[in-house]
Coordinates of C-alpha atoms in Angstrom, one line a residue:
X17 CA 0.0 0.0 0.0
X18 CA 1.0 3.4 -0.5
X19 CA 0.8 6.1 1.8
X20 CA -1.1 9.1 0.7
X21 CA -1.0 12.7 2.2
X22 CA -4.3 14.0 2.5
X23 CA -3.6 17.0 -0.2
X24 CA -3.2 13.7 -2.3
X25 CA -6.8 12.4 -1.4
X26 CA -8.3 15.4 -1.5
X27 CA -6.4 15.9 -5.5
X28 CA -8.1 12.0 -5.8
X29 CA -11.5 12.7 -5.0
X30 CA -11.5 15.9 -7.1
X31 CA -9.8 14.2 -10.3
X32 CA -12.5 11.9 -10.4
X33 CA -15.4 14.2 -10.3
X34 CA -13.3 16.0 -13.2
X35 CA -12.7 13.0 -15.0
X36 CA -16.5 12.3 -14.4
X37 CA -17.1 15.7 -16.3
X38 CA -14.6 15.0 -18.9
X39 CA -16.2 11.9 -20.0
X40 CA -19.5 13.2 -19.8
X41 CA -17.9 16.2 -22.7
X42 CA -16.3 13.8 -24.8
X43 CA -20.0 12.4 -25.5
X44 CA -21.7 15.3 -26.1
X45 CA -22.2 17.9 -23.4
X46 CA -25.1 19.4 -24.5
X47 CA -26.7 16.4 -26.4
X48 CA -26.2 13.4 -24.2
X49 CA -28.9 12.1 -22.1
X50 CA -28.8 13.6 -18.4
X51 CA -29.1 10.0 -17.3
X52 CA -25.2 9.1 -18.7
X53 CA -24.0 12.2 -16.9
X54 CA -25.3 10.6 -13.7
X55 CA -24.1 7.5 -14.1
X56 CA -20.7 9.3 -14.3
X57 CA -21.1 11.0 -10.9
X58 CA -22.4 8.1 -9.5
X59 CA -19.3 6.1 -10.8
X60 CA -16.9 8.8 -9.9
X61 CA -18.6 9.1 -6.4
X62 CA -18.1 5.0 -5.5
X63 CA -14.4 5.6 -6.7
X64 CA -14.1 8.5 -4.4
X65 CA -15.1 6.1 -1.5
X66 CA -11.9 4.1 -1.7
X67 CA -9.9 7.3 -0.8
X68 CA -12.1 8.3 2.4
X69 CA -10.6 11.4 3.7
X70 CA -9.9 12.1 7.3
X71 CA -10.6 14.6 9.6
X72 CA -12.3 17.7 9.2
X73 CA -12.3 16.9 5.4
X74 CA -14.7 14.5 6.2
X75 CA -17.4 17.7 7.2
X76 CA -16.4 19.5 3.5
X77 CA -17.5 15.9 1.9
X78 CA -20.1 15.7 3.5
X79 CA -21.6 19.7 2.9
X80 CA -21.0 18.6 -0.7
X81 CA -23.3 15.4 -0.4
X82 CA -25.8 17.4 1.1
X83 CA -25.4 20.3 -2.0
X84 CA -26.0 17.2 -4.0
X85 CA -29.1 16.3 -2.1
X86 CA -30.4 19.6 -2.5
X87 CA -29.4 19.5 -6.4
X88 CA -31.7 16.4 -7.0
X89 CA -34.9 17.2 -4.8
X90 CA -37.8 18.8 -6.0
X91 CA -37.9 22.6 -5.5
X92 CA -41.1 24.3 -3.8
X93 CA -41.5 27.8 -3.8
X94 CA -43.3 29.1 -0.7
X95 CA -44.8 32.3 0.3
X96 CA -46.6 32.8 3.5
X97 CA -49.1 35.3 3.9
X98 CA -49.9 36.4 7.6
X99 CA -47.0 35.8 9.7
X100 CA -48.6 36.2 13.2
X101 CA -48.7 34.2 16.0
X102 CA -49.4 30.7 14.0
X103 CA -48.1 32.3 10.7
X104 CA -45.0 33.1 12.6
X105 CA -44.4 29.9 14.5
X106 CA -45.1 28.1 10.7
X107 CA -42.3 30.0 9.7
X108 CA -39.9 29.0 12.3
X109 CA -41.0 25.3 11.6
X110 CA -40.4 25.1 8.1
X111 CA -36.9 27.4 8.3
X112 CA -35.8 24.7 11.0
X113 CA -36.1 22.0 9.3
X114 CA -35.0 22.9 5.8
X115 CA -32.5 20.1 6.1
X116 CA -34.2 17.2 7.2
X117 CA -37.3 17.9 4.3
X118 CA -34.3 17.7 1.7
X119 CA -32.7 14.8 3.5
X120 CA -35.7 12.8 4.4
X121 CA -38.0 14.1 1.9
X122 CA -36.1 15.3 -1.1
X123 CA -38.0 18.4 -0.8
X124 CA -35.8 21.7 -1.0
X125 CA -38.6 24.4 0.3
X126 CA -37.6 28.0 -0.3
X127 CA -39.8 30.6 1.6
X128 CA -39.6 33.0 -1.4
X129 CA -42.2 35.6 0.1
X130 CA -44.1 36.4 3.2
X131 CA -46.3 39.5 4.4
X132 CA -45.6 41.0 8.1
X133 CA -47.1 43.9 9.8
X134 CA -45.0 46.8 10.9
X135 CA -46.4 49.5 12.6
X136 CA -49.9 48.7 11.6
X137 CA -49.3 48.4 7.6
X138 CA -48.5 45.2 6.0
X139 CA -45.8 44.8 3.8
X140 CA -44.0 41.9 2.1
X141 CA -40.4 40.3 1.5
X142 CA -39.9 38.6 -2.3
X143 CA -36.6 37.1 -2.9
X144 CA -35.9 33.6 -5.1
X145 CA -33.1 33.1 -3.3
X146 CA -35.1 32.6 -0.1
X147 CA -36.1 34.2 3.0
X148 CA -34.6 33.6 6.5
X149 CA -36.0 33.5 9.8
X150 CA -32.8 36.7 10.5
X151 CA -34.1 38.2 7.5
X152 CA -37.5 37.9 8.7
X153 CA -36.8 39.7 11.9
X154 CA -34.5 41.9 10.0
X155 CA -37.8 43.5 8.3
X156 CA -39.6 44.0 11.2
X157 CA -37.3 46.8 12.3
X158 CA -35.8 48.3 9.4
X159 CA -38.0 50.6 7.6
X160 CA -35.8 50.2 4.4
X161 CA -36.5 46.6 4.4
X162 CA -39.9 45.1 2.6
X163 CA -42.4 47.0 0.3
X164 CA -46.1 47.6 0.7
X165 CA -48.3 44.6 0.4
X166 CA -49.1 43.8 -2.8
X167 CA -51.3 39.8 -3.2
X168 CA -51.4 39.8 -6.8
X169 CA -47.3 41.0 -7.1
X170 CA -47.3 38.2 -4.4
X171 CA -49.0 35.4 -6.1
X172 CA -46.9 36.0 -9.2
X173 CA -43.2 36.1 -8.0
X174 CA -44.4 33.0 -5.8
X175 CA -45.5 31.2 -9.2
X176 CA -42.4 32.3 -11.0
X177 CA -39.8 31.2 -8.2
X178 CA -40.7 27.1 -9.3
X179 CA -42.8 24.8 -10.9
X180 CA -44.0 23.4 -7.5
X181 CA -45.8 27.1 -6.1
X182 CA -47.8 26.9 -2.8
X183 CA -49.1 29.7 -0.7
X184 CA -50.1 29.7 2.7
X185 CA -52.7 31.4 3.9
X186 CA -52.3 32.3 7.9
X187 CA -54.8 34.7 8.2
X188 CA -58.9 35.2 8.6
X189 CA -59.0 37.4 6.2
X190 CA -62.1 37.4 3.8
X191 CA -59.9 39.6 0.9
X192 CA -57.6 37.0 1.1
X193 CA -59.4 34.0 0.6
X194 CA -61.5 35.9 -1.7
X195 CA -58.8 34.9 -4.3
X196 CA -58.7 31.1 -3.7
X197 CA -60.4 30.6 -7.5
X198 CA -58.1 32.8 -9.2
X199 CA -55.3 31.3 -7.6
X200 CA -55.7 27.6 -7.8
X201 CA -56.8 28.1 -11.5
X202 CA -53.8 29.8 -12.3
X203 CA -51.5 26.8 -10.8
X204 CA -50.7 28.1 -7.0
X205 CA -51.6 25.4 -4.4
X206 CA -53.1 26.5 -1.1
X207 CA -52.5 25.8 2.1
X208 CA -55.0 27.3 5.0
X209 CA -56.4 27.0 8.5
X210 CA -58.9 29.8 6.9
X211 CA -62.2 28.9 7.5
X212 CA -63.9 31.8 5.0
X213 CA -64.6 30.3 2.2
X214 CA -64.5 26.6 3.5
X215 CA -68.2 27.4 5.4
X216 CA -69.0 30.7 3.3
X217 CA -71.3 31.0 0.8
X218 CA -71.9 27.6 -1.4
X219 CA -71.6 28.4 -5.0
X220 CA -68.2 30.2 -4.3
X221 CA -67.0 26.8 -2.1
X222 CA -68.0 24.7 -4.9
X223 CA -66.3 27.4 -7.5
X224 CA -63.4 26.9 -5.7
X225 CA -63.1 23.5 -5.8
X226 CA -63.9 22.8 -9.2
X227 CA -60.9 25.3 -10.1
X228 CA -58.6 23.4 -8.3
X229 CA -59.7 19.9 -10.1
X230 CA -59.0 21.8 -13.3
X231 CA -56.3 23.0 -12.9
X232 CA -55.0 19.9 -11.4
X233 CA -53.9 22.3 -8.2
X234 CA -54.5 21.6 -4.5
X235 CA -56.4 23.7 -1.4
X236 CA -55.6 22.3 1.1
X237 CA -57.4 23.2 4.4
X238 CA -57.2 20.2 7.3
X239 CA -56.3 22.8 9.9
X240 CA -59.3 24.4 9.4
X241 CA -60.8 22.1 11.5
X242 CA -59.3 20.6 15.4
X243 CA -55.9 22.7 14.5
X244 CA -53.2 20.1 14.1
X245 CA -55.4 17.0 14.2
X246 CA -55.8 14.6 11.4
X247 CA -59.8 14.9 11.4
X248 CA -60.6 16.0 7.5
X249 CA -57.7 13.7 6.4
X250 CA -59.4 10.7 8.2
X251 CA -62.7 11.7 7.0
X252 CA -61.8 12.4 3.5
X253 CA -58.8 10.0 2.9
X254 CA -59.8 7.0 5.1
X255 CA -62.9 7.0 5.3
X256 CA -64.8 7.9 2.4
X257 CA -62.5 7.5 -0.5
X258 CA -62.4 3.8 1.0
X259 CA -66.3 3.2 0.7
X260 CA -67.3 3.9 4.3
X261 CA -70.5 5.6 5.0
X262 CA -70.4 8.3 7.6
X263 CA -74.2 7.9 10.0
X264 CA -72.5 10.9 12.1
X265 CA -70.0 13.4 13.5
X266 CA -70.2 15.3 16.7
X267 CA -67.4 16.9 18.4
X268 CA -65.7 19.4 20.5
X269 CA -64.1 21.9 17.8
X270 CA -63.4 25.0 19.7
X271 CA -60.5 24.7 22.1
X272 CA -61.1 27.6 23.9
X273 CA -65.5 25.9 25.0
X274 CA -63.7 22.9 25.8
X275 CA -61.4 24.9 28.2
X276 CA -64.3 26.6 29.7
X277 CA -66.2 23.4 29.8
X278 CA -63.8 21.4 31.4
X279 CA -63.1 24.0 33.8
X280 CA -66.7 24.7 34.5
X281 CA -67.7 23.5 38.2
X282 CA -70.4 23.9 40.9
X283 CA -69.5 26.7 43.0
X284 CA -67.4 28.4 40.3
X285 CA -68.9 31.4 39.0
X286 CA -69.0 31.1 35.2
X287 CA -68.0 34.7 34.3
X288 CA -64.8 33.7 36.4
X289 CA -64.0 31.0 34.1
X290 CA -64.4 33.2 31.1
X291 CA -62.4 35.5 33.0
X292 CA -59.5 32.5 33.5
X293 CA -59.7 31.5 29.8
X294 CA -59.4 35.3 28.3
X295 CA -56.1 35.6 30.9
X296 CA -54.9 32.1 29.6
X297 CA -55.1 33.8 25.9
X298 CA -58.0 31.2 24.7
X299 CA -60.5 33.4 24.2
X300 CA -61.0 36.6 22.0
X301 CA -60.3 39.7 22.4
X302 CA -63.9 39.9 22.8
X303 CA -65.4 36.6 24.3
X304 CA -68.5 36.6 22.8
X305 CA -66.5 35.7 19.4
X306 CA -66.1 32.5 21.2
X307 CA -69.5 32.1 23.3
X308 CA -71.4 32.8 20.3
X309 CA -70.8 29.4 18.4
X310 CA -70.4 30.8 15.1
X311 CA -66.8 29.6 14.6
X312 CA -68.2 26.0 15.7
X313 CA -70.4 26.7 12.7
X314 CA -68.3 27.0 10.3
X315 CA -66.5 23.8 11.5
X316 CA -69.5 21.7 11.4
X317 CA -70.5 23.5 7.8
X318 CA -67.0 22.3 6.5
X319 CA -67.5 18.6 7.9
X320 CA -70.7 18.4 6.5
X321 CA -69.5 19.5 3.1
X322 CA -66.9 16.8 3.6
X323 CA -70.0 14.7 3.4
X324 CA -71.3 15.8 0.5
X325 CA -74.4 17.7 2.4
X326 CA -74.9 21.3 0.6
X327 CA -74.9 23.4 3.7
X328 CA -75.1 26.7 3.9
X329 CA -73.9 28.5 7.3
X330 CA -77.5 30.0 8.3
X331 CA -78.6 26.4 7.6
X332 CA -77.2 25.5 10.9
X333 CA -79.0 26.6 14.4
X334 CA -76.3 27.7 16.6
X335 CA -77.1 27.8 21.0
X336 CA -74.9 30.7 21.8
X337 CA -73.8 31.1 24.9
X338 CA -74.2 34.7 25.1
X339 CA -77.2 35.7 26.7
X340 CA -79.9 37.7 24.1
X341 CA -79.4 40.9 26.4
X342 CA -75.2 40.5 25.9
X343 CA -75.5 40.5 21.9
X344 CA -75.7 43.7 20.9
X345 CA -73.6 45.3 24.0
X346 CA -71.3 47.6 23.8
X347 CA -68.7 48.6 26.3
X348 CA -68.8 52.4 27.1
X349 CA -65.6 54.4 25.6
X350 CA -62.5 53.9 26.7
X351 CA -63.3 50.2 28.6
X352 CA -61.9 47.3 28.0
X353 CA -64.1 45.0 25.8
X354 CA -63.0 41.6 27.3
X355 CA -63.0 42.9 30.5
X356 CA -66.3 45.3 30.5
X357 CA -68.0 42.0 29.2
X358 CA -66.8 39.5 31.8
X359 CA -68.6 42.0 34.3
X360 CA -72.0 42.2 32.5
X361 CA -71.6 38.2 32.7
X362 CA -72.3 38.2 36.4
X363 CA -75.6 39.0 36.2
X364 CA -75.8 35.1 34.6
X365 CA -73.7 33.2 37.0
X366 CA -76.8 31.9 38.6
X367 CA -78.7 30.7 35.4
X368 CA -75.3 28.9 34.2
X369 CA -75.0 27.2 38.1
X370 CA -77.8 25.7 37.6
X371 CA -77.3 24.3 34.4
X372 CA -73.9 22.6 35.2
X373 CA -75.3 21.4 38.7
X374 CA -78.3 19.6 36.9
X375 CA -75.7 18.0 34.6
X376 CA -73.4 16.6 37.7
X377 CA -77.1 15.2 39.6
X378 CA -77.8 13.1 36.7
X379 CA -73.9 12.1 36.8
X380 CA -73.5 13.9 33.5
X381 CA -71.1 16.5 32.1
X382 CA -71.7 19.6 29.9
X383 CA -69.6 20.0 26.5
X384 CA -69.9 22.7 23.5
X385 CA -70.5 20.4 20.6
X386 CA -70.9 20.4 16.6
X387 CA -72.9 18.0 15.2
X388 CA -73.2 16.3 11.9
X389 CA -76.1 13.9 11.3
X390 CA -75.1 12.5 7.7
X391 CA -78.6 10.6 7.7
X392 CA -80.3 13.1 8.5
X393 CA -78.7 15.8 5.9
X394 CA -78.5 19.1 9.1
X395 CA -76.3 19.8 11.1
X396 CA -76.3 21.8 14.8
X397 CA -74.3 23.2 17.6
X398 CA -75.3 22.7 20.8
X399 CA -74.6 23.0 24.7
X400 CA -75.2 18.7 25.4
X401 CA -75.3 17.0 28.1
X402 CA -72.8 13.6 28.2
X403 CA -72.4 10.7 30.4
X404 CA -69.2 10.4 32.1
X405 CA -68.3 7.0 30.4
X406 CA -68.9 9.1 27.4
X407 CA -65.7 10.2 25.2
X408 CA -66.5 13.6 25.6
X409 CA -66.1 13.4 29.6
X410 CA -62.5 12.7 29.4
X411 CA -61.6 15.7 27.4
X412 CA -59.1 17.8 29.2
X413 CA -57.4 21.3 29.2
X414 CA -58.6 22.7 25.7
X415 CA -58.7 19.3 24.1
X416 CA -60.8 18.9 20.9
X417 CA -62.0 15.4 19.9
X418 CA -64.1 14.5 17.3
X419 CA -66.4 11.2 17.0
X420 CA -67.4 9.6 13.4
X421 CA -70.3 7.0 13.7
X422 CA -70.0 5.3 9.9
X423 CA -71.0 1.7 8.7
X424 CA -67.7 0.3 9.7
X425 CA -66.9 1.6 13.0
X426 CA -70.1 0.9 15.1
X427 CA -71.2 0.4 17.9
X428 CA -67.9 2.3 19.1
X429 CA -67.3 5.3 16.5
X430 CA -63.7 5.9 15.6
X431 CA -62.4 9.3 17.7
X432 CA -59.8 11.7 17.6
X433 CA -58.3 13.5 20.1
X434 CA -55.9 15.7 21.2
X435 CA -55.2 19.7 21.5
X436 CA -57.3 21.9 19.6
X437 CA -55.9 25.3 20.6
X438 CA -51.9 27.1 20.4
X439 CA -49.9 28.2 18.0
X440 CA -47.1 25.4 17.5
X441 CA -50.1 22.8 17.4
X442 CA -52.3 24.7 14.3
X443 CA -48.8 25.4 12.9
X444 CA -47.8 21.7 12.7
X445 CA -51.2 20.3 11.2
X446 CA -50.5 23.5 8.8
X447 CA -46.8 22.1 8.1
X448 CA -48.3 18.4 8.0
X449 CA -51.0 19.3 5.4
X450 CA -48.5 20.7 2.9
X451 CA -46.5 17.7 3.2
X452 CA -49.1 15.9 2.2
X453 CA -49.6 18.4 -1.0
X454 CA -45.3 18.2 -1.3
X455 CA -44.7 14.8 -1.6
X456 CA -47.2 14.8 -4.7
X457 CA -45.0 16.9 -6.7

C-alpha cells in the first residue's frame, strides 16, 4: 500500500469528479442524455469512496453530499401570507427544518415571500433566493426593508420562483381568501387554517373547488378544523375514498369551550372562568367571538360538506352562549371590551349554576358540541349533556376530539383527540398538510 498525504486524497477525489465531467464532454455535453452524466457522478462518487478522507475533510465531503441532495430534490416555492402568532411559528418550523425535508423528503422548500405587519401596515419580503427566519426579523425593524403589500405582485413572484408554487394562507382574512379561485386556476396550491370560504357561501365553495380539479392544483385546508389534528384527512382519505358511510360526526371543535367546559364547576362562577380563559389567551379579544358558536359553525358546515351535504352557514342553528341581552352590547368608551364584558356576565352566573349542577345530579357532564347527522342531511351546535363513560367526559385542558359513527366503526365510532388550541399545534397540522400536497409533486 501506499501512503497518501491527505492533499493527495483530497487531489483523488477531485480528479474523479473532473474526469466524471470530462467523460461526460467527450460524449456530447449538450446532447447526451442527463441519465449518462449521472451515471458518471455516481461512478466517480463509488471511486471516491476508496480514498475516504480524514478529519475535518470528512465535514467538506459531506456539505457537498448534502449540496447534492439539495441538487436532485424537487424545489417548492413558498410564500406565506400572515405571519402572526401561528403564521409566525409556521415560519420557524419550516426554516428549522429545511435540512431534514431535503434529506428525508427530497424536498428543497424556499420561503420566497411572506407578508408581516409593521407599525400597523402590511408589507412583504420577495426574494428567489429565499427568506430567512434573520431576515425575517430583520424587516420588522428596518424601515428600508420590505415593500407595501401587494397579493397579486405576491402570487406571481411565488408562481415564478418554481414549478412546485404553494401559498399559505395564515390569516382570517375574507380579501384573502377571496382569491382562492383565481389562484388555484392559475397553478398556485393553497395551504390554509382559513375557514372563509371553507363554510362561506356555497356556490363560491364549490367554484373553488372545481378550479382546483382543473387545474390539477390543490387547497388544502385540514387545519381548518381541530388545529393540528388529522380529522378531515381521516374523514376524506380513510374513510370515504375507501367506501365507508359516515351515520354521524359530533365533536368538541373550539378549544377555547372545551377549556371553559372542562373548567366549569359547581361553585365556580362562570363569568370567572371566562375571566381564566381570556387571561390564559383562549378566548378573543372579545369573548362573545367565542361564546357565540359561530366559529363552531363553520367547522361543522365544512364537515358536512366533507360529506357531500350542501350546507349553507345560516342552515345550521347555533345555541350561543351569550345571553340575548349581551348580543348587541357595547362597552362604554374607553373600557376594555374583554374585561367590560366579563362583568355584565355576572348577572348570569346563577342561570349557568344551575345548568352545570343539573348535569353533575344526573352524573352527566356539559360540553360545546358540533354535530353532523349524515342521515339526517342538518347539522347543529349545541350545549349537550354527556355521560361520564362518554368520550367527551375525558376531554381535558382545551382538548378537541371528534367522534365519526360510519358503517364500519359501530357500535364504538372511531375518535380523535388531542389539542385543539396554540400556535405550535395549528402550525404543525399547517406544516403536516403541505407535506401531504409536497410529496405529490
Amino acid at each position: 500500500r501506499v501512503a497518501l498525504t491527505t492533499r493527495e486524497l483530497m487531489l483523488g477525489r477531485t480528479c474523479f469528479v473532473v474526469l466524471a465531467i470530462c467523460a461526460q464532454s467527450s460524449l456530447g455535453f449538450m446532447n447526451a442524455p442527463v441519465a449518462t452524466f449521472r451515471h458518471c457522478l455516481r461512478s466517480a462518487s463509488t471511486s471516491a469512496r476508496r480514498f475516504p478522507l480524514p478529519g475535518r475533510h470528512r465535514a467538506a465531503s459531506g456539505a457537498n453530499d448534502f449540496f447534492m441532495m439539495a441538487h436532485r430534490a424537487k424545489h417548492v416555492s413558498v410564500g406565506i401570507i400572515g405571519t402572526g402568532v401561528v403564521g409566525g411559528d409556521l415560519f420557524k418550523q419550516l426554516d428549522s427544518t429545511k435540512a431534514n425535508l431535503i434529506k428525508s423528503n427530497k424536498l428543497d422548500v424556499k420561503i420566497v415571500a411572506l407578508t408581516f405587519k409593521r407599525d400597523g401596515q402590511s408589507y412583504m419580503l420577495l426574494s428567489k433566493d429565499g427568506i430567512t427566519l434573520a431576515d425575517y426579523q430583520a424587516a420588522l425593524k428596518d424601515k428600508t426593508k420590505g415593500e407595501p403589500s401587494d397579493l397579486d405582485k405576491f402570487s406571481a413572484f411565488v408562481k415564478s420562483a418554481s414549478g412546485n408554487p404553494v401559498l399559505f394562507d395564515c390569516t382570517a382574512s375574507e380579501p384573502v381568501s377571496a382569491k382562492y379561485e383565481t389562484w388555484l386556476r392559475s397553478g398556485l396550491n393553497v395551504v390554509t387554517p382559513n375557514k372563509k370560504v371553507g363554510s362561506g357561501p356555497l356556490d363560491r365553495y364549490k367554484k373553488t373547488k372545481k378550479a382546483a380539479a382543473d387545474a390539477g392544483t390543490d387547497w388544502n385546508y385540514e387545519a381548518t378544523v381541530g388545529a393540528g389534528l388529522p380529522i378531515i384527512n381521516v374523514l376524506r382519505n380513510d374513510l370515504l375514498d375507501t367506501g365507508d358511510k359516515v351515520r354521524k360526526i359530533e365533536g368538541i371543535f373550539s378549544g377555547t369551550l372545551s377549556y371553559i367546559f372542562n373548567t366549569f364547576k359547581p361553585g365556580v362562577p362562570f363569568s370567572s372562568v371566562v375571566a381564566d380563559a381570556k387571561a390564559k389567551g383562549f378566548t378573543e379579544p372579545d369573548p362573545r367571538d367565542d361564546l357565540s358558536g359561530t366559529d363552531v359553525a363553520r367547522k361543522v358546515v365544512i364537515l358536512a360538506r366533507e360529506c357531500g351535504l350542501d350546507l349553507e352557514l345560516s342552515q345550521v342553528p347555533v345555541d350561543s352562549l351569550v345571553p340575548p341581552a349581551l348580543q348587541s352590547w357595547k362597552p362604554a368608551p374607553g373600557e376594555n371590551v374583554g374585561d367590560a364584558f366579563v362583568e355584565q356576565m355576572k348577572v348570569f352566573d346563577v342561570e349557568k349554576a344551575k345548568l352545570i349542577q343539573s348535569a353533575l345530579d344526573n352524573g352527566e357532564v356539559l360540553r360545546y358540541v358540533g354535530v353532523v347527522d349524515v342521515e339526517k342531511k342538518e347539522a347543529r351546535v349545541t350545549l349537550a349533556r354527556y355521560p361520564k363513560t362518554h368520550p367527551f367526559a375525558g376531554t381535558q385542558w382545551a382538548d378537541n376530539i371528534c367522534a365519526m359513527s360510519t358503517a364500519r366503526y359501530q357500535p364504538q365510532p372511531l375518535v380523535i383527540q388531542g389539542p385543539g388550541a396554540g400556535a405550535a399545534v395549528t402550525a404543525a397540522g399547517i406544516y403536516a398538510d403541505f407535506l401531504r400536497l409536497a410529496r405529490r409533486f
